[in-house]
């Protein structure tokens, strides 16, 4: 069973190859009107080469992002549990054949130490990441690790949402995973192009395209209704990947009463230790300008789905992409197991990073751009997941919950980790934000900020 019709996608892209500006403008107008885009609309937008028209696409994405996500950016950090893996992905340093890589799996004490450091940086939301290995990343180890992460306290601070990026599993195992109290289950198809998929995943369980492309069907059948999909741009034609990912979204919405993925991730291929394939030798490496438009077009195509940007990208490009639709960002990331508490870094990172700034610097930068850094984890703890979250997002009422929560979590961050300079900038942005709010939301938000200033923690709607 595959809902990815490669032939149909290729013919849609071929038809869009010489799209007239009038057709491109028609698709842009449709996107601006909030009407759902078809694959041929998306292909028409992706066919735009004219810089001025691309700027209009970026501007439209900016409007849509502001309308639904306001000016919040949700922060998280990855926590790598193990770099043991039985797969051999050509673009990854954790691949089985990378004999030079020193392998490690964190003990529960090491995990506790990592979490303490992440809490001291202000994080409240983590993404646990594990290579695929029958013993080193077994389900019970993942369960025990999630329990450890939730158990760590630093003063009043604790991790309030644990998402997980782990190998596909059976529906039965997903039920067990759900019972560990996870937020989002993430698994990237990497590439939806079957032939490329077989080439870059030559062996190991990951070689099985269908087992992977159907992973979210099994996860959602098991009751995990916040799922995150993604592609690794640079493995195949990015336009093909975008249309295929949208077909995946449509498939899940059709199967699960309109509930598609909670998030999509858009990593780009980067060099990795002893990885034979990277951005320097792939024929499909995605250039910055095309990447910007790709992000904007995705924002227009799936306005209610969160878009995650990692620290693979350089700071200056991240700043621009925030504006085109990104809603969640990682900061201060380490992609080697133990990378936060071990400064020897004897374990290689999974791939090369572009943004090495500490969390505080990213918070200050985001603030200086006029965004509210959010450490909110309220929705999944309030049962606002799957269709409940989607209906709220689609009603455009999400702002009445997300913005007060973002401001309260940011006030908590400021109290514990802010400095005078940060507080001065924050006060202006917070006041402007509250001034824009209708009542009684404005009053409610002021009350939440006051409670936090008086020492209450984890104040949320
Ligand atoms: S990408 Fe994931 S599955 Fe592939 S080698 Fe790396 S850790 Fe293993």
GROMACS .gro file of C-alpha atoms and ligand atoms in nm:
model
  469
    1UNK     CA    1   0.000   0.000   0.000
    2UNK     CA    2   0.156   0.330  -0.100
    3UNK     CA    3  -0.029   0.656  -0.122
    4UNK     CA    4   0.268   0.808  -0.299
    5UNK     CA    5   0.191   0.801  -0.672
    6UNK     CA    6   0.531   0.884  -0.821
    7UNK     CA    7   0.404   0.891  -1.178
    8UNK     CA    8   0.130   1.139  -1.091
    9UNK     CA    9   0.377   1.359  -0.904
   10UNK     CA   10   0.624   1.358  -1.193
   11UNK     CA   11   0.354   1.448  -1.444
   12UNK     CA   12   0.229   1.729  -1.218
   13UNK     CA   13   0.584   1.865  -1.201
   14UNK     CA   14   0.632   1.824  -1.578
   15UNK     CA   15   0.306   2.011  -1.642
   16UNK     CA   16   0.427   2.290  -1.414
   17UNK     CA   17   0.767   2.319  -1.580
   18UNK     CA   18   0.664   2.610  -1.805
   19UNK     CA   19   0.390   2.759  -1.589
   20UNK     CA   20   0.279   3.104  -1.704
   21UNK     CA   21   0.307   3.391  -1.451
   22UNK     CA   22  -0.073   3.428  -1.464
   23UNK     CA   23  -0.113   3.071  -1.337
   24UNK     CA   24   0.154   3.126  -1.073
   25UNK     CA   25  -0.032   3.439  -0.958
   26UNK     CA   26  -0.361   3.250  -0.953
   27UNK     CA   27  -0.209   2.989  -0.718
   28UNK     CA   28  -0.066   3.265  -0.500
   29UNK     CA   29  -0.403   3.438  -0.477
   30UNK     CA   30  -0.563   3.107  -0.378
   31UNK     CA   31  -0.300   3.058  -0.106
   32UNK     CA   32  -0.362   3.408   0.024
   33UNK     CA   33  -0.738   3.343   0.036
   34UNK     CA   34  -0.673   3.050   0.271
   35UNK     CA   35  -0.822   2.801   0.024
   36UNK     CA   36  -0.652   2.459   0.029
   37UNK     CA   37  -0.392   2.429  -0.247
   38UNK     CA   38  -0.391   2.136  -0.489
   39UNK     CA   39  -0.067   1.962  -0.589
   40UNK     CA   40  -0.071   2.149  -0.920
   41UNK     CA   41  -0.111   2.480  -0.733
   42UNK     CA   42   0.193   2.388  -0.523
   43UNK     CA   43   0.386   2.281  -0.833
   44UNK     CA   44   0.298   2.615  -0.994
   45UNK     CA   45   0.433   2.806  -0.691
   46UNK     CA   46   0.749   2.592  -0.689
   47UNK     CA   47   0.802   2.671  -1.058
   48UNK     CA   48   0.845   3.044  -0.981
   49UNK     CA   49   1.192   3.168  -1.069
   50UNK     CA   50   1.122   3.541  -1.084
   51UNK     CA   51   1.276   3.703  -0.772
   52UNK     CA   52   0.996   3.958  -0.727
   53UNK     CA   53   0.724   3.695  -0.751
   54UNK     CA   54   0.917   3.472  -0.511
   55UNK     CA   55   0.925   3.765  -0.270
   56UNK     CA   56   0.547   3.780  -0.297
   57UNK     CA   57   0.530   3.410  -0.208
   58UNK     CA   58   0.751   3.477   0.095
   59UNK     CA   59   0.529   3.770   0.196
   60UNK     CA   60   0.216   3.555   0.166
   61UNK     CA   61   0.377   3.287   0.383
   62UNK     CA   62   0.469   3.554   0.638
   63UNK     CA   63   0.103   3.664   0.654
   64UNK     CA   64  -0.027   3.309   0.695
   65UNK     CA   65   0.230   3.233   0.964
   66UNK     CA   66   0.142   3.550   1.156
   67UNK     CA   67  -0.230   3.482   1.128
   68UNK     CA   68  -0.205   3.130   1.276
   69UNK     CA   69   0.117   3.123   1.480
   70UNK     CA   70   0.143   3.492   1.565
   71UNK     CA   71   0.504   3.585   1.635
   72UNK     CA   72   0.585   3.290   1.860
   73UNK     CA   73   0.875   3.052   1.812
   74UNK     CA   74   0.869   2.737   2.025
   75UNK     CA   75   1.209   2.622   2.154
   76UNK     CA   76   1.329   2.264   2.204
   77UNK     CA   77   1.652   2.067   2.216
   78UNK     CA   78   1.744   1.720   2.091
   79UNK     CA   79   1.883   1.465   2.337
   80UNK     CA   80   2.068   1.178   2.168
   81UNK     CA   81   2.038   0.850   2.363
   82UNK     CA   82   2.256   0.625   2.144
   83UNK     CA   83   2.460   0.634   1.823
   84UNK     CA   84   2.445   0.259   1.779
   85UNK     CA   85   2.258   0.176   1.457
   86UNK     CA   86   2.210  -0.132   1.239
   87UNK     CA   87   2.123   0.072   0.930
   88UNK     CA   88   2.368   0.206   0.675
   89UNK     CA   89   2.223   0.535   0.554
   90UNK     CA   90   2.477   0.687   0.315
   91UNK     CA   91   2.438   1.037   0.468
   92UNK     CA   92   2.475   0.960   0.839
   93UNK     CA   93   2.782   0.928   1.064
   94UNK     CA   94   2.596   0.674   1.283
   95UNK     CA   95   2.574   0.433   0.989
   96UNK     CA   96   2.676   0.073   1.069
   97UNK     CA   97   2.977   0.076   0.835
   98UNK     CA   98   3.133   0.384   0.997
   99UNK     CA   99   3.383   0.175   1.192
  100UNK     CA  100   3.574   0.487   1.305
  101UNK     CA  101   3.278   0.613   1.509
  102UNK     CA  102   3.308   0.556   1.883
  103UNK     CA  103   2.972   0.411   1.984
  104UNK     CA  104   2.784   0.490   2.301
  105UNK     CA  105   2.448   0.444   2.466
  106UNK     CA  106   2.371   0.673   2.759
  107UNK     CA  107   2.310   0.524   3.102
  108UNK     CA  108   2.015   0.661   3.302
  109UNK     CA  109   2.261   0.860   3.517
  110UNK     CA  110   2.416   1.011   3.205
  111UNK     CA  111   2.067   1.098   3.076
  112UNK     CA  112   1.990   1.263   3.410
  113UNK     CA  113   2.311   1.467   3.379
  114UNK     CA  114   2.223   1.574   3.024
  115UNK     CA  115   1.875   1.681   3.132
  116UNK     CA  116   2.011   1.883   3.425
  117UNK     CA  117   2.229   2.079   3.183
  118UNK     CA  118   1.939   2.131   2.941
  119UNK     CA  119   1.717   2.252   3.227
  120UNK     CA  120   1.991   2.495   3.330
  121UNK     CA  121   1.976   2.634   2.976
  122UNK     CA  122   1.601   2.696   3.014
  123UNK     CA  123   1.464   2.410   2.803
  124UNK     CA  124   1.124   2.258   2.888
  125UNK     CA  125   1.072   2.047   2.576
  126UNK     CA  126   1.309   1.775   2.452
  127UNK     CA  127   1.328   1.552   2.147
  128UNK     CA  128   1.487   1.217   2.233
  129UNK     CA  129   1.674   1.069   1.936
  130UNK     CA  130   1.805   0.713   1.897
  131UNK     CA  131   1.966   0.514   1.618
  132UNK     CA  132   1.790   0.188   1.529
  133UNK     CA  133   1.929  -0.107   1.724
  134UNK     CA  134   1.755  -0.416   1.865
  135UNK     CA  135   1.929  -0.399   2.205
  136UNK     CA  136   2.089  -0.052   2.234
  137UNK     CA  137   1.761   0.132   2.158
  138UNK     CA  138   1.506  -0.128   2.264
  139UNK     CA  139   1.157  -0.006   2.358
  140UNK     CA  140   1.201  -0.068   2.730
  141UNK     CA  141   1.526   0.135   2.729
  142UNK     CA  142   1.339   0.419   2.553
  143UNK     CA  143   1.058   0.391   2.812
  144UNK     CA  144   1.301   0.401   3.104
  145UNK     CA  145   1.482   0.697   2.947
  146UNK     CA  146   1.157   0.894   2.904
  147UNK     CA  147   1.072   0.826   3.270
  148UNK     CA  148   1.418   0.948   3.374
  149UNK     CA  149   1.382   1.267   3.168
  150UNK     CA  150   1.045   1.349   3.327
  151UNK     CA  151   1.182   1.274   3.678
  152UNK     CA  152   1.467   1.528   3.676
  153UNK     CA  153   1.414   1.848   3.878
  154UNK     CA  154   1.635   2.160   3.892
  155UNK     CA  155   1.469   2.381   4.150
  156UNK     CA  156   1.119   2.433   4.007
  157UNK     CA  157   1.229   2.344   3.658
  158UNK     CA  158   1.150   2.018   3.486
  159UNK     CA  159   1.104   1.890   3.131
  160UNK     CA  160   0.731   1.911   3.052
  161UNK     CA  161   0.714   1.753   2.707
  162UNK     CA  162   0.922   1.468   2.564
  163UNK     CA  163   0.896   1.405   2.191
  164UNK     CA  164   1.073   1.109   2.036
  165UNK     CA  165   1.246   1.044   1.704
  166UNK     CA  166   1.297   0.668   1.682
  167UNK     CA  167   1.278   0.390   1.424
  168UNK     CA  168   0.939   0.266   1.300
  169UNK     CA  169   0.771   0.003   1.519
  170UNK     CA  170   0.461  -0.216   1.519
  171UNK     CA  171   0.118  -0.083   1.619
  172UNK     CA  172   0.148  -0.286   1.940
  173UNK     CA  173   0.482  -0.126   2.028
  174UNK     CA  174   0.340   0.217   1.950
  175UNK     CA  175   0.071   0.153   2.212
  176UNK     CA  176   0.351   0.086   2.459
  177UNK     CA  177   0.538   0.399   2.344
  178UNK     CA  178   0.222   0.607   2.394
  179UNK     CA  179   0.193   0.472   2.748
  180UNK     CA  180   0.533   0.632   2.828
  181UNK     CA  181   0.366   0.976   2.808
  182UNK     CA  182   0.531   1.104   2.491
  183UNK     CA  183   0.425   1.420   2.311
  184UNK     CA  184   0.504   1.385   1.939
  185UNK     CA  185   0.637   1.072   1.766
  186UNK     CA  186   0.867   1.177   1.483
  187UNK     CA  187   0.998   0.968   1.194
  188UNK     CA  188   1.123   1.109   0.866
  189UNK     CA  189   1.076   0.928   0.534
  190UNK     CA  190   1.404   1.099   0.434
  191UNK     CA  191   1.303   1.060   0.067
  192UNK     CA  192   0.971   0.954  -0.087
  193UNK     CA  193   1.146   0.868  -0.416
  194UNK     CA  194   1.153   0.487  -0.407
  195UNK     CA  195   1.460   0.431  -0.623
  196UNK     CA  196   1.663   0.693  -0.435
  197UNK     CA  197   1.536   0.553  -0.106
  198UNK     CA  198   1.665   0.205  -0.191
  199UNK     CA  199   2.001   0.352  -0.296
  200UNK     CA  200   2.069   0.568   0.011
  201UNK     CA  201   1.935   0.302   0.254
  202UNK     CA  202   2.121  -0.001   0.113
  203UNK     CA  203   2.071  -0.235   0.407
  204UNK     CA  204   1.922  -0.286   0.749
  205UNK     CA  205   1.555  -0.258   0.849
  206UNK     CA  206   1.545   0.097   0.712
  207UNK     CA  207   1.583  -0.048   0.361
  208UNK     CA  208   1.210  -0.133   0.374
  209UNK     CA  209   1.035   0.169   0.210
  210UNK     CA  210   0.678   0.055   0.281
  211UNK     CA  211   0.740  -0.029   0.649
  212UNK     CA  212   0.863   0.328   0.689
  213UNK     CA  213   0.610   0.514   0.475
  214UNK     CA  214   0.327   0.344   0.667
  215UNK     CA  215   0.479   0.420   1.009
  216UNK     CA  216   0.239   0.703   1.093
  217UNK     CA  217  -0.063   0.489   1.001
  218UNK     CA  218   0.049   0.242   1.270
  219UNK     CA  219   0.136   0.516   1.520
  220UNK     CA  220  -0.201   0.690   1.479
  221UNK     CA  221  -0.387   0.357   1.487
  222UNK     CA  222  -0.216   0.305   1.823
  223UNK     CA  223  -0.356   0.636   1.949
  224UNK     CA  224  -0.047   0.857   1.903
  225UNK     CA  225  -0.222   1.154   1.748
  226UNK     CA  226   0.066   1.402   1.745
  227UNK     CA  227   0.306   1.277   1.478
  228UNK     CA  228   0.591   1.448   1.296
  229UNK     CA  229   0.701   1.367   0.941
  230UNK     CA  230   0.988   1.503   0.735
  231UNK     CA  231   1.224   1.470   0.442
  232UNK     CA  232   1.599   1.517   0.411
  233UNK     CA  233   1.628   1.774   0.134
  234UNK     CA  234   1.923   1.696  -0.095
  235UNK     CA  235   1.859   1.325  -0.152
  236UNK     CA  236   1.621   1.377  -0.448
  237UNK     CA  237   1.441   1.661  -0.633
  238UNK     CA  238   1.305   1.889  -0.355
  239UNK     CA  239   0.994   1.967  -0.559
  240UNK     CA  240   0.916   1.592  -0.580
  241UNK     CA  241   0.969   1.556  -0.202
  242UNK     CA  242   0.736   1.848  -0.125
  243UNK     CA  243   0.451   1.713  -0.337
  244UNK     CA  244   0.504   1.362  -0.197
  245UNK     CA  245   0.507   1.493   0.162
  246UNK     CA  246   0.179   1.675   0.091
  247UNK     CA  247   0.037   1.347  -0.041
  248UNK     CA  248   0.142   1.188   0.289
  249UNK     CA  249  -0.037   1.467   0.480
  250UNK     CA  250  -0.351   1.423   0.267
  251UNK     CA  251  -0.341   1.044   0.318
  252UNK     CA  252  -0.328   1.078   0.699
  253UNK     CA  253  -0.604   1.341   0.700
  254UNK     CA  254  -0.825   1.108   0.494
  255UNK     CA  255  -0.757   0.809   0.718
  256UNK     CA  256  -0.777   0.986   1.056
  257UNK     CA  257  -1.078   1.222   1.034
  258UNK     CA  258  -0.892   1.523   0.903
  259UNK     CA  259  -0.596   1.489   1.140
  260UNK     CA  260  -0.267   1.518   0.958
  261UNK     CA  261   0.082   1.543   1.104
  262UNK     CA  262   0.134   1.780   1.398
  263UNK     CA  263   0.468   1.888   1.255
  264UNK     CA  264   0.688   1.857   0.950
  265UNK     CA  265   1.067   1.884   0.958
  266UNK     CA  266   1.278   2.009   0.669
  267UNK     CA  267   1.644   1.921   0.733
  268UNK     CA  268   1.894   1.969   0.449
  269UNK     CA  269   2.171   1.721   0.371
  270UNK     CA  270   2.495   1.816   0.553
  271UNK     CA  271   2.841   1.661   0.569
  272UNK     CA  272   2.876   1.385   0.829
  273UNK     CA  273   3.174   1.185   0.948
  274UNK     CA  274   3.269   0.919   0.691
  275UNK     CA  275   2.936   0.957   0.513
  276UNK     CA  276   2.975   0.886   0.139
  277UNK     CA  277   2.684   1.115   0.048
  278UNK     CA  278   2.659   1.481   0.147
  279UNK     CA  279   2.573   1.828   0.022
  280UNK     CA  280   2.907   1.858  -0.154
  281UNK     CA  281   2.849   1.560  -0.385
  282UNK     CA  282   2.473   1.513  -0.412
  283UNK     CA  283   2.319   1.616  -0.748
  284UNK     CA  284   2.007   1.727  -0.558
  285UNK     CA  285   2.163   1.962  -0.302
  286UNK     CA  286   1.907   2.234  -0.228
  287UNK     CA  287   2.038   2.590  -0.268
  288UNK     CA  288   1.949   2.859  -0.011
  289UNK     CA  289   1.720   3.060  -0.242
  290UNK     CA  290   1.520   2.752  -0.345
  291UNK     CA  291   1.508   2.640   0.019
  292UNK     CA  292   1.356   2.974   0.127
  293UNK     CA  293   1.079   2.943  -0.130
  294UNK     CA  294   1.030   2.575  -0.044
  295UNK     CA  295   0.968   2.670   0.322
  296UNK     CA  296   0.728   2.948   0.220
  297UNK     CA  297   0.535   2.723  -0.020
  298UNK     CA  298   0.504   2.452   0.245
  299UNK     CA  299   0.367   2.711   0.490
  300UNK     CA  300   0.106   2.810   0.232
  301UNK     CA  301   0.020   2.448   0.149
  302UNK     CA  302  -0.027   2.328   0.508
  303UNK     CA  303  -0.098   2.639   0.719
  304UNK     CA  304  -0.195   2.447   1.036
  305UNK     CA  305   0.099   2.210   1.057
  306UNK     CA  306   0.394   2.307   1.273
  307UNK     CA  307   0.723   2.352   1.087
  308UNK     CA  308   1.047   2.262   1.262
  309UNK     CA  309   1.387   2.409   1.182
  310UNK     CA  310   1.699   2.262   1.338
  311UNK     CA  311   2.047   2.401   1.402
  312UNK     CA  312   2.169   2.239   1.078
  313UNK     CA  313   2.113   2.582   0.926
  314UNK     CA  314   2.334   2.888   0.975
  315UNK     CA  315   2.201   3.168   1.205
  316UNK     CA  316   2.156   3.423   0.926
  317UNK     CA  317   1.946   3.183   0.717
  318UNK     CA  318   1.748   3.068   1.021
  319UNK     CA  319   1.653   3.428   1.089
  320UNK     CA  320   1.503   3.464   0.741
  321UNK     CA  321   1.325   3.128   0.750
  322UNK     CA  322   1.152   3.214   1.080
  323UNK     CA  323   0.963   3.471   0.875
  324UNK     CA  324   0.848   3.232   0.605
  325UNK     CA  325   0.663   2.987   0.824
  326UNK     CA  326   0.883   2.817   1.084
  327UNK     CA  327   0.703   2.766   1.417
  328UNK     CA  328   0.946   2.551   1.617
  329UNK     CA  329   1.326   2.572   1.646
  330UNK     CA  330   1.599   2.382   1.822
  331UNK     CA  331   1.870   2.579   1.998
  332UNK     CA  332   2.203   2.498   2.159
  333UNK     CA  333   2.181   2.146   2.011
  334UNK     CA  334   2.427   1.860   2.040
  335UNK     CA  335   2.382   1.560   1.811
  336UNK     CA  336   2.620   1.320   1.985
  337UNK     CA  337   2.518   1.105   2.286
  338UNK     CA  338   2.643   1.282   2.601
  339UNK     CA  339   2.722   1.595   2.401
  340UNK     CA  340   2.579   1.833   2.664
  341UNK     CA  341   2.778   1.709   2.966
  342UNK     CA  342   3.086   1.576   2.789
  343UNK     CA  343   3.297   1.857   2.655
  344UNK     CA  344   3.550   1.610   2.520
  345UNK     CA  345   3.314   1.524   2.237
  346UNK     CA  346   3.483   1.189   2.178
  347UNK     CA  347   3.161   1.088   2.003
  348UNK     CA  348   3.112   1.244   1.660
  349UNK     CA  349   2.800   1.450   1.589
  350UNK     CA  350   2.543   1.281   1.363
  351UNK     CA  351   2.591   1.555   1.102
  352UNK     CA  352   2.752   1.896   1.070
  353UNK     CA  353   2.565   2.179   1.243
  354UNK     CA  354   2.538   2.537   1.118
  355UNK     CA  355   2.424   2.713   1.436
  356UNK     CA  356   2.641   2.653   1.743
  357UNK     CA  357   2.506   2.943   1.952
  358UNK     CA  358   2.405   2.880   2.313
  359UNK     CA  359   2.031   2.893   2.391
  360UNK     CA  360   2.053   3.233   2.563
  361UNK     CA  361   2.204   3.390   2.250
  362UNK     CA  362   1.933   3.241   2.027
  363UNK     CA  363   1.666   3.367   2.270
  364UNK     CA  364   1.818   3.716   2.258
  365UNK     CA  365   1.838   3.704   1.877
  366UNK     CA  366   1.478   3.583   1.838
  367UNK     CA  367   1.366   3.857   2.074
  368UNK     CA  368   1.560   4.121   1.878
  369UNK     CA  369   1.370   4.008   1.567
  370UNK     CA  370   1.042   4.080   1.749
  371UNK     CA  371   0.948   3.716   1.814
  372UNK     CA  372   0.833   3.573   2.147
  373UNK     CA  373   1.053   3.280   2.251
  374UNK     CA  374   0.805   3.018   2.376
  375UNK     CA  375   0.878   2.724   2.602
  376UNK     CA  376   0.513   2.620   2.601
  377UNK     CA  377   0.421   2.254   2.644
  378UNK     CA  378   0.054   2.306   2.740
  379UNK     CA  379  -0.144   2.154   2.453
  380UNK     CA  380  -0.055   1.788   2.493
  381UNK     CA  381  -0.081   1.816   2.875
  382UNK     CA  382  -0.430   1.966   2.831
  383UNK     CA  383  -0.541   1.697   2.591
  384UNK     CA  384  -0.528   1.942   2.296
  385UNK     CA  385  -0.375   1.688   2.058
  386UNK     CA  386  -0.473   1.540   1.718
  387UNK     CA  387  -0.820   1.656   1.609
  388UNK     CA  388  -0.867   1.878   1.915
  389UNK     CA  389  -0.548   2.068   1.832
  390UNK     CA  390  -0.624   2.074   1.459
  391UNK     CA  391  -0.977   2.213   1.505
  392UNK     CA  392  -0.841   2.483   1.738
  393UNK     CA  393  -0.566   2.572   1.489
  394UNK     CA  394  -0.812   2.579   1.198
  395UNK     CA  395  -1.050   2.801   1.394
  396UNK     CA  396  -0.765   3.053   1.420
  397UNK     CA  397  -0.853   3.073   1.791
  398UNK     CA  398  -0.526   2.903   1.879
  399UNK     CA  399  -0.367   3.245   1.934
  400UNK     CA  400  -0.593   3.309   2.233
  401UNK     CA  401  -0.429   3.012   2.406
  402UNK     CA  402  -0.081   2.997   2.254
  403UNK     CA  403   0.018   3.362   2.295
  404UNK     CA  404  -0.072   3.391   2.667
  405UNK     CA  405   0.105   3.058   2.726
  406UNK     CA  406   0.409   3.169   2.527
  407UNK     CA  407   0.430   3.494   2.726
  408UNK     CA  408   0.394   3.315   3.061
  409UNK     CA  409   0.663   3.057   2.973
  410UNK     CA  410   0.890   3.333   2.847
  411UNK     CA  411   0.838   3.529   3.170
  412UNK     CA  412   0.946   3.214   3.357
  413UNK     CA  413   1.255   3.193   3.134
  414UNK     CA  414   1.334   3.561   3.195
  415UNK     CA  415   1.299   3.516   3.570
  416UNK     CA  416   1.541   3.221   3.578
  417UNK     CA  417   1.780   3.292   3.289
  418UNK     CA  418   1.722   3.649   3.163
  419UNK     CA  419   1.943   3.953   3.217
  420UNK     CA  420   1.866   4.328   3.229
  421UNK     CA  421   1.923   4.376   2.857
  422UNK     CA  422   1.696   4.085   2.764
  423UNK     CA  423   1.427   4.198   3.010
  424UNK     CA  424   1.433   4.552   2.867
  425UNK     CA  425   1.374   4.426   2.509
  426UNK     CA  426   1.117   4.173   2.633
  427UNK     CA  427   0.909   4.429   2.820
  428UNK     CA  428   0.848   4.628   2.501
  429UNK     CA  429   0.752   4.321   2.295
  430UNK     CA  430   0.530   4.180   2.572
  431UNK     CA  431   0.347   4.513   2.614
  432UNK     CA  432   0.293   4.542   2.237
  433UNK     CA  433   0.165   4.184   2.229
  434UNK     CA  434  -0.082   4.233   2.514
  435UNK     CA  435  -0.199   4.564   2.364
  436UNK     CA  436  -0.294   4.369   2.049
  437UNK     CA  437  -0.504   4.120   2.247
  438UNK     CA  438  -0.885   4.143   2.274
  439UNK     CA  439  -1.026   4.137   2.626
  440UNK     CA  440  -1.053   3.935   2.845
  441UNK     CA  441  -0.746   3.759   2.696
  442UNK     CA  442  -0.527   4.062   2.765
  443UNK     CA  443  -0.626   4.071   3.134
  444UNK     CA  444  -0.584   3.693   3.160
  445UNK     CA  445  -0.234   3.717   3.012
  446UNK     CA  446  -0.129   3.998   3.249
  447UNK     CA  447  -0.257   3.788   3.540
  448UNK     CA  448  -0.056   3.484   3.420
  449UNK     CA  449   0.261   3.696   3.387
  450UNK     CA  450   0.208   3.846   3.735
  451UNK     CA  451   0.163   3.500   3.888
  452UNK     CA  452   0.488   3.391   3.723
  453UNK     CA  453   0.672   3.703   3.843
  454UNK     CA  454   0.549   3.624   4.196
  455UNK     CA  455   0.721   3.287   4.170
  456UNK     CA  456   0.458   3.050   4.037
  457UNK     CA  457   0.594   2.813   3.771
  458UNK     CA  458   0.436   2.635   3.479
  459UNK     CA  459   0.142   2.875   3.449
  460UNK     CA  460  -0.064   2.789   3.141
  461UNK     CA  461  -0.409   2.773   2.987
  462LIG     S1  462   2.003   0.808   0.972
  462LIG    FE1  463   1.920   0.702   1.148
  462LIG     S2  464   1.884   0.494   1.074
  462LIG    FE2  465   2.023   0.588   0.930
  462LIG     S3  466   2.227   0.531   0.998
  462LIG    FE3  467   2.177   0.730   1.090
  462LIG     S4  468   2.093   0.684   1.289
  462LIG    FE4  469   2.086   0.496   1.166
   0.00000   0.00000   0.00000
